[in-house]
């Protein structure tokens, strides 16, 4: 996974509540086991017609909105536990999803796959939607080490919470196995102090 420290980017607004994982990546696209390639089918049924033509009214097909932040409605990632939802969002170029609530399993899958689920209050979320609607070029600065979302246009600084372990993994670009490997020397040193009985 790519290391995540500070990202300066625009946002793509999707002000729909209760977006479930079957909308994020429909079940018929879950046959692959590699993480690559899922991005092209992100929100497939909302993004394309049955004949495969892009729907002009869907935000991912609107060139006005670009960036590594997906700004989404409340209760994002509900439904089934498919990890492929996080894969698809990441593969489509997003590094952050901002919402006022995330389904717990989706949150875990996102953090395990280099994607930051950044939770804000309902009030802040609506304010962010309004900013992006008024100016699609609105810049978002996500400072993971400081756990802060900064909006240069307004000067607003919004703190956010994250599990310390997952924060370290995101900053270093680690998954759980990478983290364990990085602790090899400490584990070896600890094990050498143990009295083993066979």
PDB file of N, CA, C and O in Angstrom, residues 24-90:
ATOM      1  N   UNK A  24     -21.702  -0.127  -4.072  1.00  0.00           N
ATOM      2  CA  UNK A  24     -20.299   0.244  -4.272  1.00  0.00           C
ATOM      3  C   UNK A  24     -19.655  -0.676  -5.305  1.00  0.00           C
ATOM      4  O   UNK A  24     -19.000  -0.207  -6.239  1.00  0.00           O
ATOM      5  N   UNK A  25     -19.834  -1.973  -5.145  1.00  0.00           N
ATOM      6  CA  UNK A  25     -19.315  -2.938  -6.122  1.00  0.00           C
ATOM      7  C   UNK A  25     -20.313  -4.099  -6.200  1.00  0.00           C
ATOM      8  O   UNK A  25     -20.372  -4.936  -5.297  1.00  0.00           O
ATOM      9  N   UNK A  26     -21.121  -4.152  -7.246  1.00  0.00           N
ATOM     10  CA  UNK A  26     -22.146  -5.199  -7.371  1.00  0.00           C
ATOM     11  C   UNK A  26     -21.561  -6.613  -7.296  1.00  0.00           C
ATOM     12  O   UNK A  26     -20.434  -6.863  -7.731  1.00  0.00           O
ATOM     13  N   UNK A  27     -22.366  -7.533  -6.764  1.00  0.00           N
ATOM     14  CA  UNK A  27     -21.899  -8.896  -6.494  1.00  0.00           C
ATOM     15  C   UNK A  27     -21.385  -9.608  -7.735  1.00  0.00           C
ATOM     16  O   UNK A  27     -20.500 -10.460  -7.636  1.00  0.00           O
ATOM     17  N   UNK A  28     -21.912  -9.273  -8.903  1.00  0.00           N
ATOM     18  CA  UNK A  28     -21.497 -10.001 -10.114  1.00  0.00           C
ATOM     19  C   UNK A  28     -20.038  -9.724 -10.496  1.00  0.00           C
ATOM     20  O   UNK A  28     -19.485 -10.397 -11.379  1.00  0.00           O
ATOM     21  N   UNK A  29     -19.415  -8.745  -9.852  1.00  0.00           N
ATOM     22  CA  UNK A  29     -18.013  -8.422 -10.157  1.00  0.00           C
ATOM     23  C   UNK A  29     -17.047  -8.934  -9.088  1.00  0.00           C
ATOM     24  O   UNK A  29     -15.897  -8.505  -9.045  1.00  0.00           O
ATOM     25  N   UNK A  30     -17.486  -9.858  -8.244  1.00  0.00           N
ATOM     26  CA  UNK A  30     -16.654 -10.294  -7.122  1.00  0.00           C
ATOM     27  C   UNK A  30     -15.859 -11.553  -7.403  1.00  0.00           C
ATOM     28  O   UNK A  30     -15.257 -12.117  -6.494  1.00  0.00           O
ATOM     29  N   UNK A  31     -15.819 -12.013  -8.627  1.00  0.00           N
ATOM     30  CA  UNK A  31     -15.155 -13.283  -8.935  1.00  0.00           C
ATOM     31  C   UNK A  31     -13.640 -13.195  -8.815  1.00  0.00           C
ATOM     32  O   UNK A  31     -12.989 -14.178  -8.464  1.00  0.00           O
ATOM     33  N   UNK A  32     -13.064 -12.032  -9.112  1.00  0.00           N
ATOM     34  CA  UNK A  32     -11.609 -11.893  -9.055  1.00  0.00           C
ATOM     35  C   UNK A  32     -11.132 -11.897  -7.608  1.00  0.00           C
ATOM     36  O   UNK A  32     -11.853 -11.497  -6.695  1.00  0.00           O
ATOM     37  N   UNK A  33      -9.913 -12.367  -7.390  1.00  0.00           N
ATOM     38  CA  UNK A  33      -9.330 -12.399  -6.047  1.00  0.00           C
ATOM     39  C   UNK A  33      -8.199 -11.387  -5.885  1.00  0.00           C
ATOM     40  O   UNK A  33      -7.729 -11.156  -4.779  1.00  0.00           O
ATOM     41  N   UNK A  34      -7.755 -10.786  -6.995  1.00  0.00           N
ATOM     42  CA  UNK A  34      -6.748  -9.732  -6.931  1.00  0.00           C
ATOM     43  C   UNK A  34      -7.446  -8.394  -6.699  1.00  0.00           C
ATOM     44  O   UNK A  34      -8.586  -8.185  -7.111  1.00  0.00           O
ATOM     45  N   UNK A  35      -6.765  -7.475  -6.032  1.00  0.00           N
ATOM     46  CA  UNK A  35      -7.369  -6.175  -5.716  1.00  0.00           C
ATOM     47  C   UNK A  35      -7.460  -5.256  -6.930  1.00  0.00           C
ATOM     48  O   UNK A  35      -8.229  -4.302  -6.924  1.00  0.00           O
ATOM     49  N   UNK A  36      -6.661  -5.506  -7.939  1.00  0.00           N
ATOM     50  CA  UNK A  36      -6.598  -4.614  -9.085  1.00  0.00           C
ATOM     51  C   UNK A  36      -7.805  -4.789 -10.011  1.00  0.00           C
ATOM     52  O   UNK A  36      -8.314  -5.890 -10.182  1.00  0.00           O
ATOM     53  N   UNK A  37      -8.231  -3.685 -10.613  1.00  0.00           N
ATOM     54  CA  UNK A  37      -9.265  -3.726 -11.636  1.00  0.00           C
ATOM     55  C   UNK A  37     -10.680  -3.487 -11.149  1.00  0.00           C
ATOM     56  O   UNK A  37     -11.599  -3.329 -11.949  1.00  0.00           O
ATOM     57  N   UNK A  38     -10.874  -3.435  -9.836  1.00  0.00           N
ATOM     58  CA  UNK A  38     -12.227  -3.240  -9.317  1.00  0.00           C
ATOM     59  C   UNK A  38     -12.723  -1.811  -9.501  1.00  0.00           C
ATOM     60  O   UNK A  38     -13.926  -1.561  -9.531  1.00  0.00           O
ATOM     61  N   UNK A  39     -11.800  -0.871  -9.620  1.00  0.00           N
ATOM     62  CA  UNK A  39     -12.184   0.529  -9.729  1.00  0.00           C
ATOM     63  C   UNK A  39     -13.061   0.844 -10.924  1.00  0.00           C
ATOM     64  O   UNK A  39     -13.928   1.725 -10.851  1.00  0.00           O
ATOM     65  N   UNK A  40     -12.882   0.121 -12.016  1.00  0.00           N
ATOM     66  CA  UNK A  40     -13.665   0.412 -13.213  1.00  0.00           C
ATOM     67  C   UNK A  40     -15.136   0.054 -13.036  1.00  0.00           C
ATOM     68  O   UNK A  40     -15.994   0.535 -13.785  1.00  0.00           O
ATOM     69  N   UNK A  41     -15.426  -0.759 -12.032  1.00  0.00           N
ATOM     70  CA  UNK A  41     -16.822  -1.127 -11.760  1.00  0.00           C
ATOM     71  C   UNK A  41     -17.356  -0.516 -10.461  1.00  0.00           C
ATOM     72  O   UNK A  41     -18.414  -0.923  -9.974  1.00  0.00           O
ATOM     73  N   UNK A  42     -16.648   0.459  -9.924  1.00  0.00           N
ATOM     74  CA  UNK A  42     -17.122   1.180  -8.746  1.00  0.00           C
ATOM     75  C   UNK A  42     -18.449   1.866  -9.068  1.00  0.00           C
ATOM     76  O   UNK A  42     -18.556   2.565 -10.067  1.00  0.00           O
ATOM     77  N   UNK A  43     -19.476   1.636  -8.251  1.00  0.00           N
ATOM     78  CA  UNK A  43     -20.817   2.191  -8.465  1.00  0.00           C
ATOM     79  C   UNK A  43     -21.337   1.889  -9.879  1.00  0.00           C
ATOM     80  O   UNK A  43     -21.981   2.722 -10.516  1.00  0.00           O
ATOM     81  N   UNK A  44     -21.046   0.693 -10.332  1.00  0.00           N
ATOM     82  CA  UNK A  44     -21.333   0.323 -11.721  1.00  0.00           C
ATOM     83  C   UNK A  44     -22.776   0.616 -12.138  1.00  0.00           C
ATOM     84  O   UNK A  44     -23.007   1.201 -13.211  1.00  0.00           O
ATOM     85  N   UNK A  45     -23.740   0.236 -11.325  1.00  0.00           N
ATOM     86  CA  UNK A  45     -25.142   0.374 -11.737  1.00  0.00           C
ATOM     87  C   UNK A  45     -25.641   1.811 -11.670  1.00  0.00           C
ATOM     88  O   UNK A  45     -26.654   2.141 -12.297  1.00  0.00           O
ATOM     89  N   UNK A  46     -24.965   2.653 -10.914  1.00  0.00           N
ATOM     90  CA  UNK A  46     -25.297   4.074 -10.883  1.00  0.00           C
ATOM     91  C   UNK A  46     -24.523   4.837 -11.952  1.00  0.00           C
ATOM     92  O   UNK A  46     -24.979   5.858 -12.457  1.00  0.00           O
ATOM     93  N   UNK A  47     -23.381   4.298 -12.291  1.00  0.00           N
ATOM     94  CA  UNK A  47     -22.433   5.005 -13.165  1.00  0.00           C
ATOM     95  C   UNK A  47     -22.675   4.758 -14.651  1.00  0.00           C
ATOM     96  O   UNK A  47     -22.404   5.626 -15.478  1.00  0.00           O
ATOM     97  N   UNK A  48     -23.208   3.566 -14.979  1.00  0.00           N
ATOM     98  CA  UNK A  48     -23.392   3.191 -16.377  1.00  0.00           C
ATOM     99  C   UNK A  48     -24.810   2.675 -16.627  1.00  0.00           C
ATOM    100  O   UNK A  48     -25.443   2.110 -15.739  1.00  0.00           O
ATOM    101  N   UNK A  49     -25.260   2.845 -17.853  1.00  0.00           N
ATOM    102  CA  UNK A  49     -26.553   2.289 -18.256  1.00  0.00           C
ATOM    103  C   UNK A  49     -26.392   0.795 -18.496  1.00  0.00           C
ATOM    104  O   UNK A  49     -25.277   0.259 -18.490  1.00  0.00           O
ATOM    105  N   UNK A  50     -27.488   0.098 -18.742  1.00  0.00           N
ATOM    106  CA  UNK A  50     -27.442  -1.349 -18.998  1.00  0.00           C
ATOM    107  C   UNK A  50     -26.647  -1.681 -20.259  1.00  0.00           C
ATOM    108  O   UNK A  50     -26.155  -2.790 -20.422  1.00  0.00           O
ATOM    109  N   UNK A  51     -26.518  -0.696 -21.142  1.00  0.00           N
ATOM    110  CA  UNK A  51     -25.749  -0.905 -22.378  1.00  0.00           C
ATOM    111  C   UNK A  51     -24.279  -0.500 -22.220  1.00  0.00           C
ATOM    112  O   UNK A  51     -23.497  -0.581 -23.162  1.00  0.00           O
ATOM    113  N   UNK A  52     -23.920  -0.053 -21.009  1.00  0.00           N
ATOM    114  CA  UNK A  52     -22.524   0.296 -20.752  1.00  0.00           C
ATOM    115  C   UNK A  52     -22.170   1.745 -21.004  1.00  0.00           C
ATOM    116  O   UNK A  52     -20.992   2.122 -20.909  1.00  0.00           O
ATOM    117  N   UNK A  53     -23.164   2.567 -21.311  1.00  0.00           N
ATOM    118  CA  UNK A  53     -22.903   3.986 -21.562  1.00  0.00           C
ATOM    119  C   UNK A  53     -22.861   4.755 -20.247  1.00  0.00           C
ATOM    120  O   UNK A  53     -23.707   4.538 -19.369  1.00  0.00           O
ATOM    121  N   UNK A  54     -21.883   5.669 -20.075  1.00  0.00           N
ATOM    122  CA  UNK A  54     -21.829   6.468 -18.849  1.00  0.00           C
ATOM    123  C   UNK A  54     -23.082   7.320 -18.686  1.00  0.00           C
ATOM    124  O   UNK A  54     -23.563   7.923 -19.639  1.00  0.00           O
ATOM    125  N   UNK A  55     -23.608   7.341 -17.472  1.00  0.00           N
ATOM    126  CA  UNK A  55     -24.764   8.184 -17.169  1.00  0.00           C
ATOM    127  C   UNK A  55     -24.274   9.601 -16.854  1.00  0.00           C
ATOM    128  O   UNK A  55     -23.517   9.796 -15.903  1.00  0.00           O
ATOM    129  N   UNK A  56     -24.742  10.558 -17.646  1.00  0.00           N
ATOM    130  CA  UNK A  56     -24.229  11.915 -17.507  1.00  0.00           C
ATOM    131  C   UNK A  56     -24.526  12.545 -16.156  1.00  0.00           C
ATOM    132  O   UNK A  56     -23.795  13.429 -15.699  1.00  0.00           O
ATOM    133  N   UNK A  57     -25.599  12.100 -15.514  1.00  0.00           N
ATOM    134  CA  UNK A  57     -26.004  12.747 -14.264  1.00  0.00           C
ATOM    135  C   UNK A  57     -25.327  12.136 -13.022  1.00  0.00           C
ATOM    136  O   UNK A  57     -25.588  12.579 -11.900  1.00  0.00           O
ATOM    137  N   UNK A  58     -24.454  11.139 -13.206  1.00  0.00           N
ATOM    138  CA  UNK A  58     -23.778  10.569 -12.058  1.00  0.00           C
ATOM    139  C   UNK A  58     -22.450  11.278 -11.830  1.00  0.00           C
ATOM    140  O   UNK A  58     -21.699  11.535 -12.768  1.00  0.00           O
ATOM    141  N   UNK A  59     -22.148  11.557 -10.575  1.00  0.00           N
ATOM    142  CA  UNK A  59     -21.042  12.455 -10.246  1.00  0.00           C
ATOM    143  C   UNK A  59     -19.678  11.947 -10.730  1.00  0.00           C
ATOM    144  O   UNK A  59     -18.822  12.750 -11.109  1.00  0.00           O
ATOM    145  N   UNK A  60     -19.448  10.647 -10.743  1.00  0.00           N
ATOM    146  CA  UNK A  60     -18.149  10.148 -11.212  1.00  0.00           C
ATOM    147  C   UNK A  60     -17.946  10.379 -12.701  1.00  0.00           C
ATOM    148  O   UNK A  60     -16.820  10.265 -13.198  1.00  0.00           O
ATOM    149  N   UNK A  61     -19.029  10.693 -13.401  1.00  0.00           N
ATOM    150  CA  UNK A  61     -18.931  10.992 -14.834  1.00  0.00           C
ATOM    151  C   UNK A  61     -18.939  12.492 -15.098  1.00  0.00           C
ATOM    152  O   UNK A  61     -19.008  12.918 -16.245  1.00  0.00           O
ATOM    153  N   UNK A  62     -18.877  13.280 -14.042  1.00  0.00           N
ATOM    154  CA  UNK A  62     -18.889  14.734 -14.159  1.00  0.00           C
ATOM    155  C   UNK A  62     -17.466  15.255 -13.989  1.00  0.00           C
ATOM    156  O   UNK A  62     -16.892  15.176 -12.894  1.00  0.00           O
ATOM    157  N   UNK A  63     -16.896  15.799 -15.036  1.00  0.00           N
ATOM    158  CA  UNK A  63     -15.498  16.243 -15.019  1.00  0.00           C
ATOM    159  C   UNK A  63     -15.251  17.432 -14.099  1.00  0.00           C
ATOM    160  O   UNK A  63     -14.100  17.786 -13.831  1.00  0.00           O
ATOM    161  N   UNK A  64     -16.316  18.054 -13.596  1.00  0.00           N
ATOM    162  CA  UNK A  64     -16.141  19.186 -12.676  1.00  0.00           C
ATOM    163  C   UNK A  64     -15.557  18.722 -11.345  1.00  0.00           C
ATOM    164  O   UNK A  64     -14.912  19.488 -10.637  1.00  0.00           O
ATOM    165  N   UNK A  65     -15.829  17.470 -10.996  1.00  0.00           N
ATOM    166  CA  UNK A  65     -15.412  16.964  -9.684  1.00  0.00           C
ATOM    167  C   UNK A  65     -14.282  15.952  -9.841  1.00  0.00           C
ATOM    168  O   UNK A  65     -14.435  14.936 -10.496  1.00  0.00           O
ATOM    169  N   UNK A  66     -13.169  16.264  -9.212  1.00  0.00           N
ATOM    170  CA  UNK A  66     -12.014  15.370  -9.253  1.00  0.00           C
ATOM    171  C   UNK A  66     -11.320  15.399  -7.903  1.00  0.00           C
ATOM    172  O   UNK A  66     -11.397  16.383  -7.174  1.00  0.00           O
ATOM    173  N   UNK A  67     -10.637  14.324  -7.582  1.00  0.00           N
ATOM    174  CA  UNK A  67      -9.870  14.303  -6.342  1.00  0.00           C
ATOM    175  C   UNK A  67      -9.794  12.929  -5.720  1.00  0.00           C
ATOM    176  O   UNK A  67     -10.407  11.970  -6.192  1.00  0.00           O
ATOM    177  N   UNK A  68      -9.048  12.854  -4.640  1.00  0.00           N
ATOM    178  CA  UNK A  68      -8.823  11.596  -3.937  1.00  0.00           C
ATOM    179  C   UNK A  68      -9.739  11.436  -2.732  1.00  0.00           C
ATOM    180  O   UNK A  68      -9.607  10.478  -1.978  1.00  0.00           O
ATOM    181  N   UNK A  69     -10.670  12.384  -2.555  1.00  0.00           N
ATOM    182  CA  UNK A  69     -11.638  12.313  -1.463  1.00  0.00           C
ATOM    183  C   UNK A  69     -13.016  12.011  -2.034  1.00  0.00           C
ATOM    184  O   UNK A  69     -13.479  12.696  -2.948  1.00  0.00           O
ATOM    185  N   UNK A  70     -13.660  10.976  -1.486  1.00  0.00           N
ATOM    186  CA  UNK A  70     -15.060  10.703  -1.791  1.00  0.00           C
ATOM    187  C   UNK A  70     -15.867  11.210  -0.609  1.00  0.00           C
ATOM    188  O   UNK A  70     -15.698  10.744   0.519  1.00  0.00           O
ATOM    189  N   UNK A  71     -16.723  12.186  -0.860  1.00  0.00           N
ATOM    190  CA  UNK A  71     -17.546  12.802   0.171  1.00  0.00           C
ATOM    191  C   UNK A  71     -18.926  12.152   0.099  1.00  0.00           C
ATOM    192  O   UNK A  71     -19.647  12.340  -0.887  1.00  0.00           O
ATOM    193  N   UNK A  72     -19.274  11.369   1.113  1.00  0.00           N
ATOM    194  CA  UNK A  72     -20.463  10.513   1.010  1.00  0.00           C
ATOM    195  C   UNK A  72     -21.451  10.736   2.150  1.00  0.00           C
ATOM    196  O   UNK A  72     -21.089  11.220   3.235  1.00  0.00           O
ATOM    197  N   UNK A  73     -22.706  10.363   1.892  1.00  0.00           N
ATOM    198  CA  UNK A  73     -23.767  10.500   2.878  1.00  0.00           C
ATOM    199  C   UNK A  73     -23.607   9.559   4.064  1.00  0.00           C
ATOM    200  O   UNK A  73     -22.763   8.658   4.080  1.00  0.00           O
ATOM    201  N   UNK A  74     -24.437   9.765   5.070  1.00  0.00           N
ATOM    202  CA  UNK A  74     -24.392   9.027   6.328  1.00  0.00           C
ATOM    203  C   UNK A  74     -24.629   7.523   6.134  1.00  0.00           C
ATOM    204  O   UNK A  74     -25.343   7.109   5.241  1.00  0.00           O
ATOM    205  N   UNK A  75     -23.986   6.734   6.999  1.00  0.00           N
ATOM    206  CA  UNK A  75     -24.099   5.274   6.999  1.00  0.00           C
ATOM    207  C   UNK A  75     -23.522   4.664   5.731  1.00  0.00           C
ATOM    208  O   UNK A  75     -24.139   3.823   5.069  1.00  0.00           O
ATOM    209  N   UNK A  76     -22.308   5.063   5.417  1.00  0.00           N
ATOM    210  CA  UNK A  76     -21.637   4.584   4.212  1.00  0.00           C
ATOM    211  C   UNK A  76     -21.052   3.193   4.439  1.00  0.00           C
ATOM    212  O   UNK A  76     -20.466   2.907   5.472  1.00  0.00           O
ATOM    213  N   UNK A  77     -21.218   2.324   3.449  1.00  0.00           N
ATOM    214  CA  UNK A  77     -20.626   0.991   3.493  1.00  0.00           C
ATOM    215  C   UNK A  77     -21.428  -0.030   4.269  1.00  0.00           C
ATOM    216  O   UNK A  77     -20.889  -1.055   4.702  1.00  0.00           O
ATOM    217  N   UNK A  78     -22.729   0.212   4.419  1.00  0.00           N
ATOM    218  CA  UNK A  78     -23.584  -0.759   5.108  1.00  0.00           C
ATOM    219  C   UNK A  78     -23.831  -1.960   4.184  1.00  0.00           C
ATOM    220  O   UNK A  78     -23.391  -1.987   3.046  1.00  0.00           O
ATOM    221  N   UNK A  79     -24.563  -2.945   4.687  1.00  0.00           N
ATOM    222  CA  UNK A  79     -24.845  -4.121   3.857  1.00  0.00           C
ATOM    223  C   UNK A  79     -23.866  -5.242   4.121  1.00  0.00           C
ATOM    224  O   UNK A  79     -23.398  -5.432   5.240  1.00  0.00           O
ATOM    225  N   UNK A  80     -23.518  -5.978   3.081  1.00  0.00           N
ATOM    226  CA  UNK A  80     -22.652  -7.155   3.244  1.00  0.00           C
ATOM    227  C   UNK A  80     -21.230  -6.740   3.601  1.00  0.00           C
ATOM    228  O   UNK A  80     -20.837  -5.594   3.464  1.00  0.00           O
ATOM    229  N   UNK A  81     -20.448  -7.719   4.022  1.00  0.00           N
ATOM    230  CA  UNK A  81     -19.101  -7.439   4.540  1.00  0.00           C
ATOM    231  C   UNK A  81     -18.008  -7.475   3.471  1.00  0.00           C
ATOM    232  O   UNK A  81     -16.832  -7.479   3.814  1.00  0.00           O
ATOM    233  N   UNK A  82     -18.374  -7.495   2.211  1.00  0.00           N
ATOM    234  CA  UNK A  82     -17.380  -7.690   1.151  1.00  0.00           C
ATOM    235  C   UNK A  82     -16.233  -6.680   1.204  1.00  0.00           C
ATOM    236  O   UNK A  82     -16.418  -5.480   1.157  1.00  0.00           O
ATOM    237  N   UNK A  83     -15.017  -7.208   1.284  1.00  0.00           N
ATOM    238  CA  UNK A  83     -13.812  -6.374   1.295  1.00  0.00           C
ATOM    239  C   UNK A  83     -13.596  -5.709  -0.059  1.00  0.00           C
ATOM    240  O   UNK A  83     -12.924  -4.680  -0.165  1.00  0.00           O
ATOM    241  N   UNK A  84     -14.198  -6.286  -1.083  1.00  0.00           N
ATOM    242  CA  UNK A  84     -14.047  -5.755  -2.436  1.00  0.00           C
ATOM    243  C   UNK A  84     -14.525  -4.311  -2.544  1.00  0.00           C
ATOM    244  O   UNK A  84     -14.090  -3.573  -3.444  1.00  0.00           O
ATOM    245  N   UNK A  85     -15.423  -3.872  -1.658  1.00  0.00           N
ATOM    246  CA  UNK A  85     -15.905  -2.485  -1.691  1.00  0.00           C
ATOM    247  C   UNK A  85     -14.747  -1.527  -1.443  1.00  0.00           C
ATOM    248  O   UNK A  85     -14.587  -0.527  -2.155  1.00  0.00           O
ATOM    249  N   UNK A  86     -13.932  -1.827  -0.447  1.00  0.00           N
ATOM    250  CA  UNK A  86     -12.758  -0.993  -0.171  1.00  0.00           C
ATOM    251  C   UNK A  86     -11.760  -1.081  -1.326  1.00  0.00           C
ATOM    252  O   UNK A  86     -11.150  -0.075  -1.713  1.00  0.00           O
ATOM    253  N   UNK A  87     -11.593  -2.280  -1.882  1.00  0.00           N
ATOM    254  CA  UNK A  87     -10.693  -2.434  -3.027  1.00  0.00           C
ATOM    255  C   UNK A  87     -11.122  -1.541  -4.187  1.00  0.00           C
ATOM    256  O   UNK A  87     -10.293  -0.891  -4.832  1.00  0.00           O
ATOM    257  N   UNK A  88     -12.424  -1.538  -4.476  1.00  0.00           N
ATOM    258  CA  UNK A  88     -12.925  -0.777  -5.625  1.00  0.00           C
ATOM    259  C   UNK A  88     -12.717   0.723  -5.440  1.00  0.00           C
ATOM    260  O   UNK A  88     -12.321   1.428  -6.376  1.00  0.00           O
ATOM    261  N   UNK A  89     -12.986   1.219  -4.244  1.00  0.00           N
ATOM    262  CA  UNK A  89     -12.815   2.650  -3.976  1.00  0.00           C
ATOM    263  C   UNK A  89     -11.351   3.038  -4.097  1.00  0.00           C
ATOM    264  O   UNK A  89     -11.000   4.039  -4.730  1.00  0.00           O
ATOM    265  N   UNK A  90     -10.474   2.222  -3.515  1.00  0.00           N
ATOM    266  CA  UNK A  90      -9.038   2.498  -3.582  1.00  0.00           C
ATOM    267  C   UNK A  90      -8.535   2.411  -5.019  1.00  0.00           C
ATOM    268  O   UNK A  90      -7.773   3.269  -5.484  1.00  0.00           O
TER     269      UNK A  90
END
